């Protein structure tokens, strides 16, 4: 698994359509016809990424929000970001 | 100015001007040289300029489509070939009907009002679901989608007997309002029901050899009084059948992204949209719809009489919170 460093910049992919359905965020990649539902924590992370953010900054915001164990938050967030990246919903640089 | 008769065919070749029949369905005015009782009455504001022609051609040998498939889109015309029944050529303003030799008239009509009509609606950019709709007591529309034999038409017909006007049968087309609220357009003024449903509804007397959907099939196409005004879509129900007769009737909400998955599953002939290269618009249209609509999945066992329980639940659901 490629590591995400604290300085990695996370940027949402352009041209995704997004809509709110029953409190979930639905992302649509219209060109490929793929769509994704984000709920709870996933949705919170996505909303933090409205403007590009480094992994370190994202983790500290989530830490402030959820008051959890910092290492666990970083590990979960990294896993989720790699998933988003696999699906071409964000770029990591 | 052209001389009189300049554009007319030579004498003797001119076809007898057949009587035009007018009808209306899915917000579209139709003209046909053959009666189309399945369409609703024409509307006062229907204009010939905006009408879609159902153009009945003489029977001919079927023409294979490029690529050998059952449908083909060349960028203008959507061609559909139903083996041993009919070829159709559909553009946004015309459905040309080319019956196969010796094809049965009821078969041709079934595909004209189903597949070809669906293709027309897709070409015109109208979202169309495989489902039947009725008008709820609050004036909004409830749409019942499901695969064949899931019970869409039977449930809609039963609800119409309980005073909920039928709005569309089998094909339900939606107009999207600018503010995003979808409207279900009045559809075909008919219903297609199997013998057991006719018996249950007390409509068996209306069915005969002439109403059969297909010659060997005890499924009948009957006229139904259908609402003439569009109604805003408020509820979408997915009807499912569980083959296990021990299963209970279950009704559960569908929320969030699952709404989009379920709606996409019930878009009428979505393979036509792929052939037309319009599947991208489909996802956006369905996603725009999802926030406006409450959705439930109704799963019933194949055997057993769950219809009264479903109707009771719907009545309760439609009146709760409105008192």
PDB file of C-alpha atoms in Angstrom, chain A residues 17 19-22 24 26 28-37, chain B residues 254-261 264 280-281 283-284 287 290-291 293:
ATOM      1  CA  UNK A  17     -21.363  16.090  -9.949  1.00  0.00           C
ATOM      2  CA  UNK A  19     -26.011  15.846  -4.891  1.00  0.00           C
ATOM      3  CA  UNK A  20     -27.496  15.293  -1.443  1.00  0.00           C
ATOM      4  CA  UNK A  21     -29.925  12.407  -1.097  1.00  0.00           C
ATOM      5  CA  UNK A  22     -31.439  11.645   2.318  1.00  0.00           C
ATOM      6  CA  UNK A  24     -25.911  11.169   1.941  1.00  0.00           C
ATOM      7  CA  UNK A  26     -23.798  11.172  -3.938  1.00  0.00           C
ATOM      8  CA  UNK A  28     -21.252  11.127  -9.938  1.00  0.00           C
ATOM      9  CA  UNK A  29     -18.621  10.684 -12.567  1.00  0.00           C
ATOM     10  CA  UNK A  30     -20.944  11.390 -15.440  1.00  0.00           C
ATOM     11  CA  UNK A  31     -18.420  10.486 -18.138  1.00  0.00           C
ATOM     12  CA  UNK A  32     -18.007   6.929 -16.846  1.00  0.00           C
ATOM     13  CA  UNK A  33     -21.541   6.570 -15.483  1.00  0.00           C
ATOM     14  CA  UNK A  34     -20.128   5.649 -12.059  1.00  0.00           C
ATOM     15  CA  UNK A  35     -21.605   6.982  -8.867  1.00  0.00           C
ATOM     16  CA  UNK A  36     -20.738   6.717  -5.176  1.00  0.00           C
ATOM     17  CA  UNK A  37     -22.601   7.346  -1.962  1.00  0.00           C
TER      18      UNK A  37
ATOM     19  CA  UNK B 254     -34.836   2.809   0.162  1.00  0.00           C
ATOM     20  CA  UNK B 255     -32.530   5.698   1.039  1.00  0.00           C
ATOM     21  CA  UNK B 256     -29.522   7.617  -0.200  1.00  0.00           C
ATOM     22  CA  UNK B 257     -27.431   6.311  -3.044  1.00  0.00           C
ATOM     23  CA  UNK B 258     -29.510   3.108  -3.148  1.00  0.00           C
ATOM     24  CA  UNK B 259     -32.333   5.194  -4.606  1.00  0.00           C
ATOM     25  CA  UNK B 260     -30.239   5.868  -7.677  1.00  0.00           C
ATOM     26  CA  UNK B 261     -29.321   2.202  -8.073  1.00  0.00           C
ATOM     27  CA  UNK B 264     -31.560   2.946 -12.791  1.00  0.00           C
ATOM     28  CA  UNK B 280     -24.628   9.920 -19.176  1.00  0.00           C
ATOM     29  CA  UNK B 281     -27.742  12.055 -19.224  1.00  0.00           C
ATOM     30  CA  UNK B 283     -27.453   9.181 -14.440  1.00  0.00           C
ATOM     31  CA  UNK B 284     -27.768  12.943 -14.023  1.00  0.00           C
ATOM     32  CA  UNK B 287     -29.798  11.703  -9.480  1.00  0.00           C
ATOM     33  CA  UNK B 290     -33.773  11.062  -6.102  1.00  0.00           C
ATOM     34  CA  UNK B 291     -34.006  13.860  -3.488  1.00  0.00           C
ATOM     35  CA  UNK B 293     -39.020  11.110  -4.101  1.00  0.00           C
TER      36      UNK B 293
END
